[in-house]
PDB file of C-alpha atoms in Angstrom:
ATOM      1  CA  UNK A   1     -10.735   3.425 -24.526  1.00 90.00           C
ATOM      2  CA  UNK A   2     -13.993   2.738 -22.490  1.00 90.00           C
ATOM      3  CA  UNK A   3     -14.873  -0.370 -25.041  1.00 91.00           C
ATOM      4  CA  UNK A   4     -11.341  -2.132 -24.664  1.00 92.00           C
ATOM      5  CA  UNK A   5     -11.729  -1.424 -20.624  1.00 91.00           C
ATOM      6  CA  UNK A   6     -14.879  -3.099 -20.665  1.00 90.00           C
ATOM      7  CA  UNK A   7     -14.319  -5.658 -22.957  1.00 91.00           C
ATOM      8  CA  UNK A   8     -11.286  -6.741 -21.139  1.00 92.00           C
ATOM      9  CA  UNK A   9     -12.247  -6.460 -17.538  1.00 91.00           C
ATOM     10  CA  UNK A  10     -14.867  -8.862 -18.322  1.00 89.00           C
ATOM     11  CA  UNK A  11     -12.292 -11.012 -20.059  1.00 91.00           C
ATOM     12  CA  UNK A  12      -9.626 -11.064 -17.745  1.00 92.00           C
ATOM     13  CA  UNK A  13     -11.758 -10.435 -14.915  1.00 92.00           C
ATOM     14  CA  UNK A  14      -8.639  -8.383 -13.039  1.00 93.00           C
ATOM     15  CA  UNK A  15      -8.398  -7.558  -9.288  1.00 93.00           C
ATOM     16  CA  UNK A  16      -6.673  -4.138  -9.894  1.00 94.00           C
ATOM     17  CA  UNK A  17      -8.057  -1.600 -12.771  1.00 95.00           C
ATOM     18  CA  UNK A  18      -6.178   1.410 -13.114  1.00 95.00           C
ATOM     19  CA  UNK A  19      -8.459   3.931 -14.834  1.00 93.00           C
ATOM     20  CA  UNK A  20      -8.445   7.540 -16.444  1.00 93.00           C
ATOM     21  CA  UNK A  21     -11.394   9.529 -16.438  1.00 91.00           C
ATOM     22  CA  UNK A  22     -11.006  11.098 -19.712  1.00 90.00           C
ATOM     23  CA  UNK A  23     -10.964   8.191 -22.593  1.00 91.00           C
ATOM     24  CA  UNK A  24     -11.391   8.900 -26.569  1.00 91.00           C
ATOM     25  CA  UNK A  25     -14.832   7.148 -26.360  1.00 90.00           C
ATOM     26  CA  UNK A  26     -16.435   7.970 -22.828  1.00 87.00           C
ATOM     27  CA  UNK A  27     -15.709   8.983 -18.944  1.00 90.00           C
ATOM     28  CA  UNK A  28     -13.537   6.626 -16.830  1.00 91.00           C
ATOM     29  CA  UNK A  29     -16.400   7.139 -14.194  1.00 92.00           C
ATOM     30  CA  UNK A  30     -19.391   5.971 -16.504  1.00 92.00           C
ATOM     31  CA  UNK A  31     -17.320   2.741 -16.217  1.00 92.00           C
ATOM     32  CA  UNK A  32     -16.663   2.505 -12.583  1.00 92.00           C
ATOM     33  CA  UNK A  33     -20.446   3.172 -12.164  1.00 92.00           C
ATOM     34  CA  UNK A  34     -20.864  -0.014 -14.431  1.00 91.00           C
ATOM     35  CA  UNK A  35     -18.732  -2.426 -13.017  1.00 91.00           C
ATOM     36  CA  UNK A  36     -20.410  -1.413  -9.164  1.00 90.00           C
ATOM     37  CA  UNK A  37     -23.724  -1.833 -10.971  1.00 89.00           C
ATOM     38  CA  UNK A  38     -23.040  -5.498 -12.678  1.00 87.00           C
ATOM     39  CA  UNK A  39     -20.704  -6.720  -9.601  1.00 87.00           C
ATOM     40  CA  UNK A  40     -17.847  -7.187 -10.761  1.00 86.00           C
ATOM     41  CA  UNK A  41     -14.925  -7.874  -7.838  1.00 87.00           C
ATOM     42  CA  UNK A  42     -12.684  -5.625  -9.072  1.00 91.00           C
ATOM     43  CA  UNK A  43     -10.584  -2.615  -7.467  1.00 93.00           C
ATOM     44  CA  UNK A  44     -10.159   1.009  -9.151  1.00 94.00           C
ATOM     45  CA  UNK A  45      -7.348   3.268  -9.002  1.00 95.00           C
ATOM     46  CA  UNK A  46      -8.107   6.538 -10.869  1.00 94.00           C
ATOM     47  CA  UNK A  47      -5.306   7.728 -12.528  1.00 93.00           C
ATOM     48  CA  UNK A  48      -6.479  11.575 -13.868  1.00 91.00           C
ATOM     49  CA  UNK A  49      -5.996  14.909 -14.329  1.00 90.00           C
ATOM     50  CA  UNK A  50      -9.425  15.483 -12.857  1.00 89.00           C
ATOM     51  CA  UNK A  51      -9.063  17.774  -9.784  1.00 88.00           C
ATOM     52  CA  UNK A  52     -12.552  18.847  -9.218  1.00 90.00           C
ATOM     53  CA  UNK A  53     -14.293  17.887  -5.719  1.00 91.00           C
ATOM     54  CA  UNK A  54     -17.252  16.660  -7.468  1.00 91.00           C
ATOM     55  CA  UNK A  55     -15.416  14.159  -9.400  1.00 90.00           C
ATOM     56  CA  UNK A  56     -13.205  12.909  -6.237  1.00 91.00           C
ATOM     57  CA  UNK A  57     -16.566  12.420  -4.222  1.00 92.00           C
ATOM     58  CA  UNK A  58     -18.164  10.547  -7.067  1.00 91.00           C
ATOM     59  CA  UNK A  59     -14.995   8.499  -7.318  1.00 91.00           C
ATOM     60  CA  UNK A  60     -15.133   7.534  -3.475  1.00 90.00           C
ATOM     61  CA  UNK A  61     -18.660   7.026  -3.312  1.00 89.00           C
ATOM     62  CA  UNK A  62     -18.547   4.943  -5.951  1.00 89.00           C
ATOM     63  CA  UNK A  63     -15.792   2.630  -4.503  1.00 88.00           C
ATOM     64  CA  UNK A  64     -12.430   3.769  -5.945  1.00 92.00           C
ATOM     65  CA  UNK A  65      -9.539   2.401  -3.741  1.00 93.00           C
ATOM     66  CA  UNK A  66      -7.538   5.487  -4.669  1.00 93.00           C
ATOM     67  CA  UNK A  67      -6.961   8.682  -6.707  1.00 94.00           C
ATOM     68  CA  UNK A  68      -4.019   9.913  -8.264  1.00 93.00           C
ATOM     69  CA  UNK A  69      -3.705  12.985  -9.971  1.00 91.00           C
ATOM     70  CA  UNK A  70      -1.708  13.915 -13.148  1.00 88.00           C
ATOM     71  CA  UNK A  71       1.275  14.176 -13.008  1.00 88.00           C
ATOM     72  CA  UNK A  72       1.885  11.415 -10.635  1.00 87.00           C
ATOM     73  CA  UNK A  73       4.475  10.977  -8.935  1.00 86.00           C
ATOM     74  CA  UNK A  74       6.257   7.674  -8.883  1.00 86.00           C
ATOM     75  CA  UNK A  75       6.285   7.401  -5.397  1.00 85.00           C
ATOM     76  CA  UNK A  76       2.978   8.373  -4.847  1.00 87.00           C
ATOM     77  CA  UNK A  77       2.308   5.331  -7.345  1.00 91.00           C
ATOM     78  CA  UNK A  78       4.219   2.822  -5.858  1.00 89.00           C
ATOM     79  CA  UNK A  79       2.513   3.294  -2.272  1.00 87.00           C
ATOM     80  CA  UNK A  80      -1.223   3.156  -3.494  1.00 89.00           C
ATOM     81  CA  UNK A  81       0.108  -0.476  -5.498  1.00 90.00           C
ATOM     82  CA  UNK A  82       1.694  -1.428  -2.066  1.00 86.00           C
ATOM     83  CA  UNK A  83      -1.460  -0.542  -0.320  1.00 86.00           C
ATOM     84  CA  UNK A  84      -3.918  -2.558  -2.601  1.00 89.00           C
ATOM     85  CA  UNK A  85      -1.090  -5.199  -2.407  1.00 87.00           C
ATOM     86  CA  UNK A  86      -1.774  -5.249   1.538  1.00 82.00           C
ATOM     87  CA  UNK A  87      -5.364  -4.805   1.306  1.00 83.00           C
ATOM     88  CA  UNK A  88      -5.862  -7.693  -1.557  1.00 83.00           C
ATOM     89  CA  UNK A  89      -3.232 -10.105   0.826  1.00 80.00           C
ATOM     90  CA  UNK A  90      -5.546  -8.980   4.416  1.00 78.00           C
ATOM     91  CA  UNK A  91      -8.624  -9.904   2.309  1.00 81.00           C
ATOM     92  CA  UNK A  92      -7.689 -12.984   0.758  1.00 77.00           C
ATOM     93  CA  UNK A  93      -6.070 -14.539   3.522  1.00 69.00           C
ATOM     94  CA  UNK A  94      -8.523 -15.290   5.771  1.00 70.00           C
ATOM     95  CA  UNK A  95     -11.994 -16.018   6.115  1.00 76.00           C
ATOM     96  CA  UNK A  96     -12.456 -13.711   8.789  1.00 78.00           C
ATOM     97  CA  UNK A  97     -11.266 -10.312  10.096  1.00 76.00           C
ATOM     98  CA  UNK A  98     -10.567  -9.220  13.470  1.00 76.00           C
ATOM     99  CA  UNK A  99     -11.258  -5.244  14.220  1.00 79.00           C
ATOM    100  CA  UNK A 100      -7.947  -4.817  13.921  1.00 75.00           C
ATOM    101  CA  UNK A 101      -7.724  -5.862  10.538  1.00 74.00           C
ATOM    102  CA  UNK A 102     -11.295  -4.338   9.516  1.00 80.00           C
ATOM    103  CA  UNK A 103      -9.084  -0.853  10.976  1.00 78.00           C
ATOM    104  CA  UNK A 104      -6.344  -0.696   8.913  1.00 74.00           C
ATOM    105  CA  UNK A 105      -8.194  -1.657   5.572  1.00 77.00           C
ATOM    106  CA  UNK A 106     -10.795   1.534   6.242  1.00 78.00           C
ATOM    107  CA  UNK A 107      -8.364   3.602   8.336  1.00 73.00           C
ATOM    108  CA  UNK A 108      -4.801   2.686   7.198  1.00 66.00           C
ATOM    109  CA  UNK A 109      -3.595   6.212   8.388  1.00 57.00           C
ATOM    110  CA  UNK A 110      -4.699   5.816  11.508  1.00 55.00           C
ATOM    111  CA  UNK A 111      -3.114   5.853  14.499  1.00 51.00           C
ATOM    112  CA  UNK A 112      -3.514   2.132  16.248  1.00 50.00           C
ATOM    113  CA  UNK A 113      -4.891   0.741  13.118  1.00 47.00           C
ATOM    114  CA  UNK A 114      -1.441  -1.224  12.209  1.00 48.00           C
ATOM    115  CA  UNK A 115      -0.687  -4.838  13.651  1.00 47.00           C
ATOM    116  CA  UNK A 116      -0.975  -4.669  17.887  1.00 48.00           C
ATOM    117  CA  UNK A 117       2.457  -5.368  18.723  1.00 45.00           C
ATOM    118  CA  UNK A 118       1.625  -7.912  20.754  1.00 44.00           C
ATOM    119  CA  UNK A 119      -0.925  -9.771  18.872  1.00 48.00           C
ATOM    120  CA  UNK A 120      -0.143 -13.091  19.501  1.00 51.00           C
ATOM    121  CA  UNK A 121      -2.123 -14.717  17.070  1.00 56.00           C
ATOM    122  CA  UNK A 122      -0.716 -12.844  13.701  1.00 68.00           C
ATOM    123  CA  UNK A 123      -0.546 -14.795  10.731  1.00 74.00           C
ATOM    124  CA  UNK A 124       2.673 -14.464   9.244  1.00 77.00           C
ATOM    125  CA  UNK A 125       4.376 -15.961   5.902  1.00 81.00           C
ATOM    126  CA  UNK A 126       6.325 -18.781   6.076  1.00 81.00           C
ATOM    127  CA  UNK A 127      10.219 -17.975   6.569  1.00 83.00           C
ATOM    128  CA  UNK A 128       8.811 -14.640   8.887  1.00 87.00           C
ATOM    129  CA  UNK A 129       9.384 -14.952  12.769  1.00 85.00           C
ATOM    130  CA  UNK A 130       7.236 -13.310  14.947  1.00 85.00           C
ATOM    131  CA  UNK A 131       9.738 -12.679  17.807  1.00 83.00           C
ATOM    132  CA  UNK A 132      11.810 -11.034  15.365  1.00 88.00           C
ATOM    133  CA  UNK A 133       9.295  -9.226  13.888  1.00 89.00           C
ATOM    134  CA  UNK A 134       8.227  -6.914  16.532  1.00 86.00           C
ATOM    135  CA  UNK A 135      11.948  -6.405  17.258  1.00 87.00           C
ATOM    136  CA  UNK A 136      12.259  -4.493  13.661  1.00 91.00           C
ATOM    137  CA  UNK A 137       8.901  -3.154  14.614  1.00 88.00           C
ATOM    138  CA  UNK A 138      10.503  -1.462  17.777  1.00 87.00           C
ATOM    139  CA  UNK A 139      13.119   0.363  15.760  1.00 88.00           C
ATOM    140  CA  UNK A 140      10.277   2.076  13.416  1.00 86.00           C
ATOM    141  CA  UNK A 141       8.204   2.795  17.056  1.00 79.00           C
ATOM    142  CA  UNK A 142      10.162   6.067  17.325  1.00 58.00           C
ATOM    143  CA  UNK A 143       8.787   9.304  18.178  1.00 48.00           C
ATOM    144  CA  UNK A 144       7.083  11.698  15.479  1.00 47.00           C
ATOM    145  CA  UNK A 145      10.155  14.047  15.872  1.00 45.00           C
ATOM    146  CA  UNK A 146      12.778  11.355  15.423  1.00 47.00           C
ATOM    147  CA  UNK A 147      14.692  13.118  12.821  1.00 48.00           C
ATOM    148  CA  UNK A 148      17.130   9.991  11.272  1.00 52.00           C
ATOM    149  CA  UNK A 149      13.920   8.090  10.127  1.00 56.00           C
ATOM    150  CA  UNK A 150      11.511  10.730   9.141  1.00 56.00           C
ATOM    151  CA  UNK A 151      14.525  12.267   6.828  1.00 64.00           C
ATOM    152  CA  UNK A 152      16.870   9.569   5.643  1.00 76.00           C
ATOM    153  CA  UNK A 153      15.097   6.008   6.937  1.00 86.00           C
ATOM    154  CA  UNK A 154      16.918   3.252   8.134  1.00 91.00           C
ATOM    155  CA  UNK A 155      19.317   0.626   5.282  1.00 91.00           C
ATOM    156  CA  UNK A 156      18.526  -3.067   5.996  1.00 93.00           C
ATOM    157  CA  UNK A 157      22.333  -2.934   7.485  1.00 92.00           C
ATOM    158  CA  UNK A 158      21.609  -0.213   9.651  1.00 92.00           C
ATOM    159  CA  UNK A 159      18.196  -2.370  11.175  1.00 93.00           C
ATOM    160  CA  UNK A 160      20.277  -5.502  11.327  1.00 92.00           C
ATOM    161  CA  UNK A 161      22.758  -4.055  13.119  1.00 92.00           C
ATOM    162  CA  UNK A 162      20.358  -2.872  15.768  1.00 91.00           C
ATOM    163  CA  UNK A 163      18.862  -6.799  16.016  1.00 90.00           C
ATOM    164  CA  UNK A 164      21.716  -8.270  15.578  1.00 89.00           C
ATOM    165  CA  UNK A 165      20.871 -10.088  12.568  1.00 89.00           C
ATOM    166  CA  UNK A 166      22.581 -10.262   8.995  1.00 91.00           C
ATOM    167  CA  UNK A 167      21.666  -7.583   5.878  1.00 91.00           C
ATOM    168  CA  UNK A 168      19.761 -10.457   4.684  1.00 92.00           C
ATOM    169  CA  UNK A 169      17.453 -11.387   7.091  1.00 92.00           C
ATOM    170  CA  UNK A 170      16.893  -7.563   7.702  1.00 93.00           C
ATOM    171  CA  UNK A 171      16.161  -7.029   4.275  1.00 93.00           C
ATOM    172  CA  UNK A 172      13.638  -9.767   4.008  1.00 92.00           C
ATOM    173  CA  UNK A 173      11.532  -8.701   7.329  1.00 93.00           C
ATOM    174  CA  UNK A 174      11.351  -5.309   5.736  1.00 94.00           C
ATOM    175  CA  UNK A 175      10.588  -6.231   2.584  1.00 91.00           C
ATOM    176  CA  UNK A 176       7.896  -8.122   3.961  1.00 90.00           C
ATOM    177  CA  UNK A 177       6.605  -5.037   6.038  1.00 91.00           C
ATOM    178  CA  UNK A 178       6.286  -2.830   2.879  1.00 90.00           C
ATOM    179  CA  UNK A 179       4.069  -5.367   1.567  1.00 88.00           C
ATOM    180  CA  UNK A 180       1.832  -5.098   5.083  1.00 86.00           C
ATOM    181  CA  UNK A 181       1.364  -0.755   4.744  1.00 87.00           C
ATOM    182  CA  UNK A 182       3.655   0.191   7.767  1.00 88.00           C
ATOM    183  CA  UNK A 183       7.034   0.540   5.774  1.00 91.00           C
ATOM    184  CA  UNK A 184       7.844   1.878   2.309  1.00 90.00           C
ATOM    185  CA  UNK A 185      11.017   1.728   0.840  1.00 90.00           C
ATOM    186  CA  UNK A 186      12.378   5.043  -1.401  1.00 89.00           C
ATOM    187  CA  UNK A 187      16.287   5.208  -2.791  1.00 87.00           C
ATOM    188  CA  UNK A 188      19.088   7.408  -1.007  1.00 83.00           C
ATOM    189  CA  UNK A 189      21.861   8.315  -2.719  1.00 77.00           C
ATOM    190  CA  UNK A 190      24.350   8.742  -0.221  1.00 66.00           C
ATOM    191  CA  UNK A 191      27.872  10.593  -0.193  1.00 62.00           C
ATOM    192  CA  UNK A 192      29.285   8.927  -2.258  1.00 63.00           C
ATOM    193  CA  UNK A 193      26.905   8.330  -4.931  1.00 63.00           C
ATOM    194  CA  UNK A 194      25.895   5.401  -4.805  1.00 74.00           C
ATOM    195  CA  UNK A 195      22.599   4.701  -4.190  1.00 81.00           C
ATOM    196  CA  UNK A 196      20.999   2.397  -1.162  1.00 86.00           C
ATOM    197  CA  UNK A 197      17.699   1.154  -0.557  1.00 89.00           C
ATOM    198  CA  UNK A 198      16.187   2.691   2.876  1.00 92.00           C
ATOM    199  CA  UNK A 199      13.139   2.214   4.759  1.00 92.00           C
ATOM    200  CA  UNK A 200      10.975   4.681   6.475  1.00 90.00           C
ATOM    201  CA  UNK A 201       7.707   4.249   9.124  1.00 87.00           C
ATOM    202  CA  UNK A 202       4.423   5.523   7.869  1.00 79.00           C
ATOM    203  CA  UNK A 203       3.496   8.312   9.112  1.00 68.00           C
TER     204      UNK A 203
END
């Protein structure tokens, strides 16, 4: 309920709230509008069956990093936690921002707001090479019709293959990229059954 919420976002002091509207003791929003009011460094991801406009503009004007609407789907879940999860890592990770960066955290759909390919001075994780990088990069730079990503995705075995690197090293560059926005990863079963991890461009 809205007292728990409170009590333990002061506590805990959390970067990531997920939040319903509708709580036994109060509106979800009345709380959002109190943590903006007091400060508190905190994101919000709305979790409701709230559909109205009026409550969506109140939520975004208000400084919710996303909205979800009952019933969510997982997927739908697991790419607004991968988004904060690039936005949290873009903001904590440097002191300052070049445009670039400042584009994809307020325009991450945008076209041109990703990584410049040839950015020389991107700040990678350790164990992450650069050169090798932009080569997985290339095989996601397909065009909007490109039918075998936009429906099935690419299997770390299929992109190593193409770089001519191991499953392994594959996997961990793309890994890495779903944690950055421009991947995300969903399960395909293929025709035999079994089922394989895959990784698709966003779109």
């Amino acid at each position: 309920n809205c007292a728990e919420a409170r009590e333990m976002a002061e506590v805990l002091e959390p970067d990531l709230l997920l939040l319903d509207l509708y709580l036994p003791d109060g509106n979800g929003m009345d709380l959002l509008y109190e943590l903006r009011r007091c400060g508190q460094a905190v994101d919000v991801i709305l979790i409701t069956a709230a559909r109205e406009v009026d409550a969506v503009q109140q939520a975004l004007r208000n400084g919710a990093f996303d909205y979800l609407v009952k019933p969510v789907m997982f997927s739908r879940f697991a790419e607004a936690l991968r988004s904060f999860a690039s936005h949290h890592a873009t903001l904590s990770g440097s002191n300052k921002l070049e445009q670039h960066d400042i584009d994809r955290l307020l325009h991450p759909h945008t076209p041109g707001s990703g990584v410049p390919e040839k950015e020389e001075n991107e700040q990678v994780p350790k164990g992450i090479d650069i050169i090798t990088l932009r080569k997985i990069r290339a095989v996601f730079a397909t065009p909007e019709d490109g039918s075998e990503l936009q429906n099935s995705g690419l299997s770390a075995e299929e992109v190593g293959t193409r770089i001519g690197a191991s499953r392994s090293t594959a996997r961990r560059y793309l890994e890495y990229m779903t944690t950055t926005g421009e991947l995300y990863a969903d399960v395909v079963y293929g025709a035999v059954g079994r089922p394989e991890r895959h990784y698709f461009a966003q779109r």
